[in-house]
Amino acid sequence: MKQQTAAGRNRVAESRAGRHFLQIPGPTNVPERILRAIDNPTIDHRGPDFGRLGRDILAMLKPVFRTAGPVVIYPASGTGAWEAALVNTLSPGDRVLMCRTGWFATLWKEMAERLGLDPVFIETDWRRGADPEAIGALLAADREHRIKAVCVVHNETSTGCVSPVAAVRAAIDAAHHPALLLVDTISSLASIDYRHDEWGVDVTVAGSQKGLMLPPGLSFNALSRKALAAAAAARLPRSYWDWQAMLKANADGYFPYTPGTNLLFGLRVALEMLDEEGLPQVFARHARHAEATRRAVRAWGLEIQCAEPSDYSSSLTAVRVPEGTSADALRAVILERFNMSLGNGLGPLKDRVFRIGHLGHFGDLELIATLGGVEMGLALAAIPHRPEGVQAALQFLSGAP
Ligand SMILES: *Cc1c(COP(=O)(O)O)cnc(C)c1O
């Protein structure tokens, strides 16, 4: 098996000069510094060195979530942290208010159904974020407080639309409703401004493989006091995801089961890198690359999937292709000719959009190369466009600081 894997790897390396451009909106390109940290011998997860690592990381995570409360780490994909948020806070049959902002919100809702919850789904056209007014109206009408949680995807990765979490909080408060607020920041944490404490979020769900620049395999829950109180009364069955066992072990920097030790080596370096650059600078860099990308899309004469400028995502841009053309054929030719992966259209957007990831470890020249690959691909795939997108992005990037 091992030999086959190595042979497969070599085949790819031999046939492709230059590096692969992983411009899907997660997993993202992992910087060398993080790869070097992961590439160390695994240590005893019950020994003293691990305790120090665990305590460091659990403290360093808090400013990234903008919280003073606990953050727990699972050796799991983001989907695991979705489940943890639901099973720790809710009971069988509980009503939850969710917004179909796109594919990921739909998956979270289907999970809630499978867990025996009763989701109420607010529909959207997949071209904007969640509507705080619609949420507020349903909460105000819920006089018996049957709705136990409001679940929002901060950055909907299938559409490139951001939901206004602070406004959702304000709508919950204006309705004087006690529902918990659960937010998925899997593709926004460390890319787009986010404030767990200030926005009164009860559980923030995050993952390692997007803005945090790590490989997939870690996910997170940040917890409010109210979430912890809800957990004490919640009756959905839980074992692996149970916060109590996790928090007890975390107090000394340890975990109740084997953690993703080598990914945690990488996480410590990722958190150092974010601290060195500074979160405001990280957010500004993402916003600038997103703006340059949108200028390129408009110059090509193509349409941005997000129809609401206030909801534009800084971590990815979903681009609609003209009727009668195929986004998947475009992505295939770009992969084949330029060794670049772009995100596909999900659910009803299959073949109708392609998604450019511009998050994580990413600079101006990488953006220009990415847009260059798209522009050449548009020509090769015979998609009607003006070949002026890269030029528009260059002008913007060389002007704006
Ligand atoms: C990637 C993503 C997920 C799914 O995370 P997995 O790690 O694939 O389980 C969920 N929500 C959002 C917003 C995402 O971007």
Tab-separated table of C-alpha atoms and ligand atoms in Angstrom:
chain	number	residue	atom	x	y	z
A	1	MET	CA	0.000	0.000	0.000
A	2	LYS	CA	2.740	2.388	1.019
A	3	GLN	CA	4.635	1.884	-2.226
A	4	GLN	CA	1.519	2.514	-4.278
A	5	THR	CA	0.910	5.756	-2.456
A	6	ALA	CA	4.475	6.919	-3.024
A	7	ALA	CA	4.306	5.947	-6.695
A	8	GLY	CA	1.052	7.846	-7.120
A	9	ARG	CA	2.576	10.881	-5.507
A	10	ASN	CA	5.627	10.751	-7.749
A	11	ARG	CA	3.507	10.411	-10.867
A	12	VAL	CA	1.691	13.611	-10.014
A	13	ALA	CA	4.932	15.406	-9.149
A	14	GLU	CA	6.612	14.305	-12.391
A	15	SER	CA	3.780	15.314	-14.662
A	16	ARG	CA	3.325	18.762	-13.098
A	17	ALA	CA	6.083	21.311	-12.804
A	18	GLY	CA	5.389	24.120	-10.345
A	19	ARG	CA	3.144	23.803	-7.327
A	20	HIS	CA	-0.482	22.842	-7.224
A	21	PHE	CA	-2.829	25.798	-6.619
A	22	LEU	CA	-5.422	24.651	-4.113
A	23	GLN	CA	-7.882	27.511	-4.587
A	24	ILE	CA	-10.966	25.766	-3.278
A	25	PRO	CA	-12.500	27.535	-0.260
A	26	GLY	CA	-11.034	24.988	2.077
A	27	PRO	CA	-8.966	22.967	2.612
A	28	THR	CA	-6.528	25.806	1.929
A	29	ASN	CA	-2.814	25.930	1.173
A	30	VAL	CA	-0.815	24.968	4.273
A	31	PRO	CA	2.248	27.191	4.791
A	32	GLU	CA	5.692	25.575	5.033
A	33	ARG	CA	6.120	26.735	8.631
A	34	ILE	CA	3.049	24.782	9.668
A	35	LEU	CA	4.021	21.711	7.619
A	36	ARG	CA	7.435	21.699	9.323
A	37	ALA	CA	5.778	21.825	12.739
A	38	ILE	CA	3.430	18.943	11.944
A	39	ASP	CA	6.400	16.921	10.662
A	40	ASN	CA	7.713	16.084	14.144
A	41	PRO	CA	7.603	12.855	16.128
A	42	THR	CA	4.289	12.347	17.894
A	43	ILE	CA	4.651	12.817	21.666
A	44	ASP	CA	2.980	11.173	24.658
A	45	HIS	CA	-0.375	12.895	24.967
A	46	ARG	CA	-0.339	12.217	28.713
A	47	GLY	CA	3.219	13.483	29.267
A	48	PRO	CA	4.353	16.918	30.567
A	49	ASP	CA	5.335	18.333	27.145
A	50	PHE	CA	1.830	17.720	25.884
A	51	GLY	CA	0.286	19.467	28.885
A	52	ARG	CA	2.265	22.598	28.081
A	53	LEU	CA	1.269	22.412	24.402
A	54	GLY	CA	-2.385	21.932	25.306
A	55	ARG	CA	-2.436	24.814	27.789
A	56	ASP	CA	-0.676	27.129	25.301
A	57	ILE	CA	-3.045	26.334	22.476
A	58	LEU	CA	-6.239	26.528	24.515
A	59	ALA	CA	-5.167	30.013	25.702
A	60	MET	CA	-3.994	31.198	22.264
A	61	LEU	CA	-7.301	30.183	20.632
A	62	LYS	CA	-9.391	32.560	22.754
A	63	PRO	CA	-8.381	35.822	21.040
A	64	VAL	CA	-9.048	34.269	17.622
A	65	PHE	CA	-12.659	33.576	18.655
A	66	ARG	CA	-12.696	36.893	20.582
A	67	THR	CA	-13.827	35.096	23.709
A	68	ALA	CA	-12.755	34.897	27.333
A	69	GLY	CA	-14.594	31.591	27.711
A	70	PRO	CA	-13.514	28.046	26.934
A	71	VAL	CA	-12.798	26.696	23.448
A	72	VAL	CA	-12.752	22.917	22.992
A	73	ILE	CA	-10.914	21.059	20.223
A	74	TYR	CA	-12.080	17.812	18.613
A	75	PRO	CA	-10.004	15.500	16.453
A	76	ALA	CA	-12.747	15.697	13.800
A	77	SER	CA	-13.846	17.540	10.686
A	78	GLY	CA	-16.103	20.573	11.028
A	79	THR	CA	-19.171	18.351	10.783
A	80	GLY	CA	-18.239	16.832	14.144
A	81	ALA	CA	-18.208	20.267	15.753
A	82	TRP	CA	-21.681	20.963	14.267
A	83	GLU	CA	-22.921	17.821	15.979
A	84	ALA	CA	-21.180	18.732	19.236
A	85	ALA	CA	-22.912	22.139	19.259
A	86	LEU	CA	-26.342	20.537	18.875
A	87	VAL	CA	-26.049	17.494	21.152
A	88	ASN	CA	-24.500	19.404	24.045
A	89	THR	CA	-27.173	22.098	24.202
A	90	LEU	CA	-30.471	20.560	23.054
A	91	SER	CA	-33.001	17.844	23.899
A	92	PRO	CA	-35.005	15.465	21.674
A	93	GLY	CA	-37.792	17.275	19.804
A	94	ASP	CA	-36.427	20.761	20.486
A	95	ARG	CA	-37.338	23.292	17.833
A	96	VAL	CA	-34.398	25.088	16.210
A	97	LEU	CA	-34.550	28.025	13.803
A	98	MET	CA	-32.184	27.697	10.835
A	99	CYS	CA	-31.677	29.670	7.596
A	100	ARG	CA	-31.155	27.993	4.240
A	101	THR	CA	-28.407	30.338	3.107
A	102	GLY	CA	-26.907	27.551	0.983
A	103	TRP	CA	-25.551	24.015	0.938
A	104	PHE	CA	-23.785	24.006	4.307
A	105	ALA	CA	-26.812	25.410	6.124
A	106	THR	CA	-28.855	22.658	4.446
A	107	LEU	CA	-26.479	19.948	5.663
A	108	TRP	CA	-26.584	21.303	9.222
A	109	LYS	CA	-30.389	21.299	9.107
A	110	GLU	CA	-30.445	17.696	7.860
A	111	MET	CA	-28.152	16.751	10.721
A	112	ALA	CA	-30.535	18.421	13.186
A	113	GLU	CA	-33.376	16.319	11.754
A	114	ARG	CA	-31.385	13.106	12.050
A	115	LEU	CA	-30.619	13.946	15.670
A	116	GLY	CA	-34.337	14.185	16.429
A	117	LEU	CA	-34.585	17.968	16.546
A	118	ASP	CA	-37.386	19.942	14.902
A	119	PRO	CA	-35.831	22.512	12.571
A	120	VAL	CA	-37.804	25.447	11.160
A	121	PHE	CA	-36.061	26.503	7.948
A	122	ILE	CA	-36.148	30.074	6.652
A	123	GLU	CA	-35.648	29.931	2.876
A	124	THR	CA	-33.391	32.244	0.862
A	125	ASP	CA	-32.463	32.467	-2.827
A	126	TRP	CA	-28.857	31.406	-2.000
A	127	ARG	CA	-27.667	34.877	-3.018
A	128	ARG	CA	-27.555	36.612	0.380
A	129	GLY	CA	-26.969	36.009	4.071
A	130	ALA	CA	-29.541	35.220	6.739
A	131	ASP	CA	-32.255	37.843	7.276
A	132	PRO	CA	-32.289	39.099	10.891
A	133	GLU	CA	-35.797	40.543	10.408
A	134	ALA	CA	-37.228	37.179	9.392
A	135	ILE	CA	-35.527	35.560	12.385
A	136	GLY	CA	-36.808	38.289	14.707
A	137	ALA	CA	-40.377	37.946	13.397
A	138	LEU	CA	-40.468	34.173	13.978
A	139	LEU	CA	-39.013	34.580	17.456
A	140	ALA	CA	-41.502	37.317	18.341
A	141	ALA	CA	-44.342	35.030	17.219
A	142	ASP	CA	-42.969	32.180	19.344
A	143	ARG	CA	-44.602	33.330	22.584
A	144	GLU	CA	-44.249	29.934	24.266
A	145	HIS	CA	-40.506	29.932	23.582
A	146	ARG	CA	-40.603	26.584	21.834
A	147	ILE	CA	-37.599	27.595	19.716
A	148	LYS	CA	-34.524	26.619	21.717
A	149	ALA	CA	-31.767	27.713	19.357
A	150	VAL	CA	-31.097	29.878	16.317
A	151	CYS	CA	-28.432	28.389	14.019
A	152	VAL	CA	-26.649	30.572	11.469
A	153	VAL	CA	-23.791	29.887	9.067
A	154	HIS	CA	-21.599	33.010	9.273
A	155	ASN	CA	-19.890	32.530	5.902
A	156	GLU	CA	-21.900	30.284	3.561
A	157	THR	CA	-19.110	28.610	1.628
A	158	SER	CA	-21.403	27.387	-1.153
A	159	THR	CA	-22.471	30.918	-2.155
A	160	GLY	CA	-19.879	33.367	-0.831
A	161	CYS	CA	-22.445	35.219	1.297
A	162	VAL	CA	-21.915	36.371	4.894
A	163	SER	CA	-24.715	36.529	7.462
A	164	PRO	CA	-24.852	39.494	9.858
A	165	VAL	CA	-24.357	37.701	13.171
A	166	ALA	CA	-24.426	40.856	15.321
A	167	ALA	CA	-27.768	41.830	13.745
A	168	VAL	CA	-29.134	38.323	14.368
A	169	ARG	CA	-28.148	38.730	18.036
A	170	ALA	CA	-29.904	42.101	18.118
A	171	ALA	CA	-33.041	40.532	16.592
A	172	ILE	CA	-33.069	37.793	19.256
A	173	ASP	CA	-32.694	40.418	21.986
A	174	ALA	CA	-35.348	42.681	20.484
A	175	ALA	CA	-37.785	39.741	20.558
A	176	HIS	CA	-36.839	39.145	24.226
A	177	HIS	CA	-36.367	35.514	23.279
A	178	PRO	CA	-34.192	33.121	25.331
A	179	ALA	CA	-33.050	30.970	22.353
A	180	LEU	CA	-29.375	30.065	22.145
A	181	LEU	CA	-27.365	31.399	19.195
A	182	LEU	CA	-25.193	28.785	17.448
A	183	VAL	CA	-22.914	30.003	14.645
A	184	ASP	CA	-20.859	28.077	12.070
A	185	THR	CA	-17.617	29.980	11.373
A	186	ILE	CA	-15.851	27.085	9.648
A	187	SER	CA	-14.930	29.193	6.604
A	188	SER	CA	-14.793	32.610	8.291
A	189	LEU	CA	-12.785	32.244	11.497
A	190	ALA	CA	-9.429	34.003	11.089
A	191	SER	CA	-10.512	35.382	7.694
A	192	ILE	CA	-13.517	37.606	8.453
A	193	ASP	CA	-14.116	39.689	11.588
A	194	TYR	CA	-15.911	37.589	14.187
A	195	ARG	CA	-16.629	38.232	17.882
A	196	HIS	CA	-17.990	35.392	19.995
A	197	ASP	CA	-18.410	37.329	23.253
A	198	GLU	CA	-19.361	40.755	21.919
A	199	TRP	CA	-22.010	39.298	19.578
A	200	GLY	CA	-23.471	37.141	22.320
A	201	VAL	CA	-22.906	33.865	20.506
A	202	ASP	CA	-23.463	30.757	22.620
A	203	VAL	CA	-21.633	28.160	20.549
A	204	THR	CA	-19.197	28.982	17.763
A	205	VAL	CA	-18.335	26.088	15.466
A	206	ALA	CA	-15.017	26.173	13.575
A	207	GLY	CA	-12.642	23.915	11.648
A	208	SER	CA	-8.900	23.709	11.024
A	209	GLN	CA	-8.664	23.539	7.231
A	210	LYS	CA	-9.860	26.962	6.091
A	211	GLY	CA	-8.755	30.285	7.611
A	212	LEU	CA	-6.606	28.510	10.194
A	213	MET	CA	-4.328	27.263	7.367
A	214	LEU	CA	-4.087	23.705	8.715
A	215	PRO	CA	-4.888	20.380	7.082
A	216	PRO	CA	-8.369	19.011	7.827
A	217	GLY	CA	-8.834	17.049	11.027
A	218	LEU	CA	-9.456	19.484	13.905
A	219	SER	CA	-12.649	21.303	14.794
A	220	PHE	CA	-13.734	23.611	17.564
A	221	ASN	CA	-16.571	24.769	19.794
A	222	ALA	CA	-16.307	28.089	21.664
A	223	LEU	CA	-18.770	28.110	24.560
A	224	SER	CA	-20.688	30.812	26.406
A	225	ARG	CA	-21.798	30.548	30.030
A	226	LYS	CA	-25.355	30.197	28.789
A	227	ALA	CA	-24.310	27.298	26.535
A	228	LEU	CA	-22.660	25.577	29.498
A	229	ALA	CA	-25.816	26.021	31.556
A	230	ALA	CA	-27.889	24.597	28.683
A	231	ALA	CA	-25.529	21.616	28.505
A	232	ALA	CA	-26.285	20.746	32.114
A	233	ALA	CA	-29.978	20.297	31.219
A	234	ALA	CA	-29.725	19.067	27.595
A	235	ARG	CA	-30.885	15.465	27.029
A	236	LEU	CA	-29.692	14.532	23.539
A	237	PRO	CA	-27.396	11.491	23.900
A	238	ARG	CA	-23.709	12.356	23.659
A	239	SER	CA	-20.458	10.699	24.542
A	240	TYR	CA	-17.537	11.491	22.243
A	241	TRP	CA	-18.743	15.086	21.866
A	242	ASP	CA	-19.486	15.691	25.550
A	243	TRP	CA	-18.116	19.066	26.642
A	244	GLN	CA	-17.903	18.112	30.323
A	245	ALA	CA	-15.278	15.388	29.911
A	246	MET	CA	-13.369	17.621	27.504
A	247	LEU	CA	-13.367	20.676	29.790
A	248	LYS	CA	-12.316	18.593	32.784
A	249	ALA	CA	-9.249	17.238	30.966
A	250	ASN	CA	-8.531	20.591	29.266
A	251	ALA	CA	-8.136	22.292	32.656
A	252	ASP	CA	-4.579	20.858	32.757
A	253	GLY	CA	-3.999	20.980	28.980
A	254	TYR	CA	-5.003	17.356	28.338
A	255	PHE	CA	-7.785	15.584	26.420
A	256	PRO	CA	-10.173	12.790	27.441
A	257	TYR	CA	-8.999	10.670	24.482
A	258	THR	CA	-6.087	10.746	22.047
A	259	PRO	CA	-5.976	14.229	20.490
A	260	GLY	CA	-4.750	15.082	16.983
A	261	THR	CA	-1.269	15.628	18.401
A	262	ASN	CA	0.586	16.519	15.196
A	263	LEU	CA	-2.177	18.808	13.989
A	264	LEU	CA	-1.918	20.548	17.354
A	265	PHE	CA	1.803	21.133	16.689
A	266	GLY	CA	0.648	22.849	13.510
A	267	LEU	CA	-2.126	24.745	15.280
A	268	ARG	CA	0.332	26.324	17.705
A	269	VAL	CA	2.320	27.703	14.759
A	270	ALA	CA	-0.841	28.825	12.932
A	271	LEU	CA	-1.911	30.773	16.022
A	272	GLU	CA	1.568	32.326	16.281
A	273	MET	CA	1.388	33.385	12.630
A	274	LEU	CA	-2.034	34.987	13.116
A	275	ASP	CA	-0.746	36.804	16.172
A	276	GLU	CA	2.352	38.043	14.321
A	277	GLU	CA	0.332	39.423	11.393
A	278	GLY	CA	-2.434	40.696	13.706
A	279	LEU	CA	-6.083	39.790	13.218
A	280	PRO	CA	-7.114	43.243	11.889
A	281	GLN	CA	-4.400	42.950	9.211
A	282	VAL	CA	-5.479	39.388	8.423
A	283	PHE	CA	-9.075	40.545	7.897
A	284	ALA	CA	-7.948	43.537	5.793
A	285	ARG	CA	-5.804	41.267	3.607
A	286	HIS	CA	-8.761	38.961	2.977
A	287	ALA	CA	-11.102	41.881	2.255
A	288	ARG	CA	-8.618	43.351	-0.214
A	289	HIS	CA	-8.161	40.073	-2.079
A	290	ALA	CA	-11.917	39.595	-2.205
A	291	GLU	CA	-12.372	43.088	-3.671
A	292	ALA	CA	-9.673	42.467	-6.285
A	293	THR	CA	-11.377	39.192	-7.199
A	294	ARG	CA	-14.792	40.828	-7.595
A	295	ARG	CA	-13.259	43.502	-9.814
A	296	ALA	CA	-11.800	40.751	-11.975
A	297	VAL	CA	-15.161	38.958	-12.176
A	298	ARG	CA	-16.951	42.136	-13.227
A	299	ALA	CA	-14.251	42.931	-15.789
A	300	TRP	CA	-14.716	39.440	-17.265
A	301	GLY	CA	-18.409	40.324	-17.594
A	302	LEU	CA	-19.453	37.455	-15.310
A	303	GLU	CA	-21.850	37.601	-12.392
A	304	ILE	CA	-21.053	37.251	-8.679
A	305	GLN	CA	-23.357	34.734	-6.955
A	306	CYS	CA	-23.768	36.995	-3.904
A	307	ALA	CA	-26.332	39.603	-4.924
A	308	GLU	CA	-26.032	41.744	-1.787
A	309	PRO	CA	-22.827	43.828	-1.587
A	310	SER	CA	-23.112	44.109	2.200
A	311	ASP	CA	-22.979	40.287	2.363
A	312	TYR	CA	-19.914	39.778	0.146
A	313	SER	CA	-17.551	37.164	1.546
A	314	SER	CA	-13.880	37.918	2.086
A	315	SER	CA	-12.885	34.256	2.016
A	316	LEU	CA	-14.307	33.146	-1.320
A	317	THR	CA	-16.117	34.404	-4.405
A	318	ALA	CA	-18.683	32.208	-6.165
A	319	VAL	CA	-18.916	33.129	-9.851
A	320	ARG	CA	-21.901	32.298	-12.071
A	321	VAL	CA	-21.199	31.089	-15.595
A	322	PRO	CA	-23.482	32.137	-18.482
A	323	GLU	CA	-26.488	29.953	-19.357
A	324	GLY	CA	-25.490	27.147	-21.688
A	325	THR	CA	-21.900	26.932	-20.371
A	326	SER	CA	-20.503	24.542	-17.786
A	327	ALA	CA	-18.655	25.611	-14.638
A	328	ASP	CA	-17.455	22.033	-14.163
A	329	ALA	CA	-15.957	21.887	-17.670
A	330	LEU	CA	-14.163	25.152	-16.898
A	331	ARG	CA	-12.798	23.757	-13.620
A	332	ALA	CA	-11.679	20.583	-15.393
A	333	VAL	CA	-9.712	22.439	-18.048
A	334	ILE	CA	-8.090	24.693	-15.428
A	335	LEU	CA	-7.031	21.643	-13.392
A	336	GLU	CA	-5.746	19.838	-16.450
A	337	ARG	CA	-3.830	22.731	-17.982
A	338	PHE	CA	-2.760	24.827	-15.006
A	339	ASN	CA	-2.773	22.439	-12.050
A	340	MET	CA	-5.240	24.583	-10.110
A	341	SER	CA	-8.286	23.335	-8.177
A	342	LEU	CA	-11.308	25.636	-7.922
A	343	GLY	CA	-14.419	24.992	-5.826
A	344	ASN	CA	-17.423	23.369	-7.508
A	345	GLY	CA	-21.069	24.395	-7.378
A	346	LEU	CA	-22.941	22.563	-4.604
A	347	GLY	CA	-26.552	21.361	-4.627
A	348	PRO	CA	-28.689	23.446	-7.009
A	349	LEU	CA	-25.607	25.478	-7.961
A	350	LYS	CA	-23.868	22.407	-9.424
A	351	ASP	CA	-22.240	23.330	-12.737
A	352	ARG	CA	-23.739	26.852	-12.492
A	353	VAL	CA	-20.979	28.410	-10.381
A	354	PHE	CA	-17.319	27.944	-9.685
A	355	ARG	CA	-15.804	29.172	-6.445
A	356	ILE	CA	-12.481	30.955	-6.038
A	357	GLY	CA	-11.034	30.479	-2.552
A	358	HIS	CA	-8.916	33.473	-1.466
A	359	LEU	CA	-8.505	32.636	2.188
A	360	GLY	CA	-5.804	31.403	4.497
A	361	HIS	CA	-2.127	31.598	3.595
A	362	PHE	CA	-2.429	33.768	0.505
A	363	GLY	CA	-0.714	36.819	-0.998
A	364	ASP	CA	-1.101	39.260	-3.884
A	365	LEU	CA	0.960	37.256	-6.366
A	366	GLU	CA	-0.893	34.052	-5.570
A	367	LEU	CA	-4.159	35.887	-6.226
A	368	ILE	CA	-2.871	37.158	-9.567
A	369	ALA	CA	-1.764	33.652	-10.537
A	370	THR	CA	-5.161	32.299	-9.501
A	371	LEU	CA	-7.046	34.896	-11.530
A	372	GLY	CA	-4.640	34.316	-14.449
A	373	GLY	CA	-5.512	30.621	-14.393
A	374	VAL	CA	-9.220	31.428	-14.408
A	375	GLU	CA	-8.875	33.920	-17.248
A	376	MET	CA	-6.912	31.476	-19.414
A	377	GLY	CA	-9.418	28.749	-18.531
A	378	LEU	CA	-12.353	30.923	-19.599
A	379	ALA	CA	-10.748	31.246	-23.029
A	380	LEU	CA	-9.962	27.517	-23.292
A	381	ALA	CA	-13.475	26.546	-22.198
A	382	ALA	CA	-14.928	29.029	-24.704
A	383	ILE	CA	-16.951	30.834	-22.043
A	384	PRO	CA	-17.926	34.280	-23.349
A	385	HIS	CA	-15.981	36.897	-21.391
A	386	ARG	CA	-13.724	39.918	-21.753
A	387	PRO	CA	-10.064	39.020	-21.033
A	388	GLU	CA	-9.664	42.041	-18.727
A	389	GLY	CA	-10.087	40.559	-15.251
A	390	VAL	CA	-6.438	40.102	-14.331
A	391	GLN	CA	-5.718	43.653	-15.491
A	392	ALA	CA	-8.504	45.018	-13.269
A	393	ALA	CA	-7.144	43.100	-10.272
A	394	LEU	CA	-3.573	44.272	-10.961
A	395	GLN	CA	-4.722	47.864	-11.066
A	396	PHE	CA	-6.574	47.519	-7.796
A	397	LEU	CA	-3.774	45.669	-5.998
A	398	SER	CA	-1.032	48.022	-7.132
A	399	GLY	CA	-3.104	51.015	-6.046
A	400	ALA	CA	-4.624	49.980	-2.743
A	401	PRO	CA	-2.228	49.418	0.171
B	1	LIG	C1	-16.277	23.283	5.099
B	1	LIG	C2	-17.521	23.674	5.800
B	1	LIG	C3	-18.267	22.768	6.573
B	1	LIG	C4	-17.941	21.305	6.634
B	1	LIG	O1	-16.781	21.051	7.323
B	1	LIG	P1	-16.104	19.618	7.216
B	1	LIG	O2	-14.746	19.850	7.809
B	1	LIG	O3	-16.090	19.241	5.777
B	1	LIG	O4	-16.908	18.668	8.029
B	1	LIG	C5	-19.362	23.239	7.248
B	1	LIG	N1	-19.737	24.524	7.192
B	1	LIG	C6	-19.055	25.431	6.446
B	1	LIG	C7	-19.522	26.837	6.404
B	1	LIG	C8	-17.941	25.026	5.729
B	1	LIG	O5	-17.277	25.916	4.973
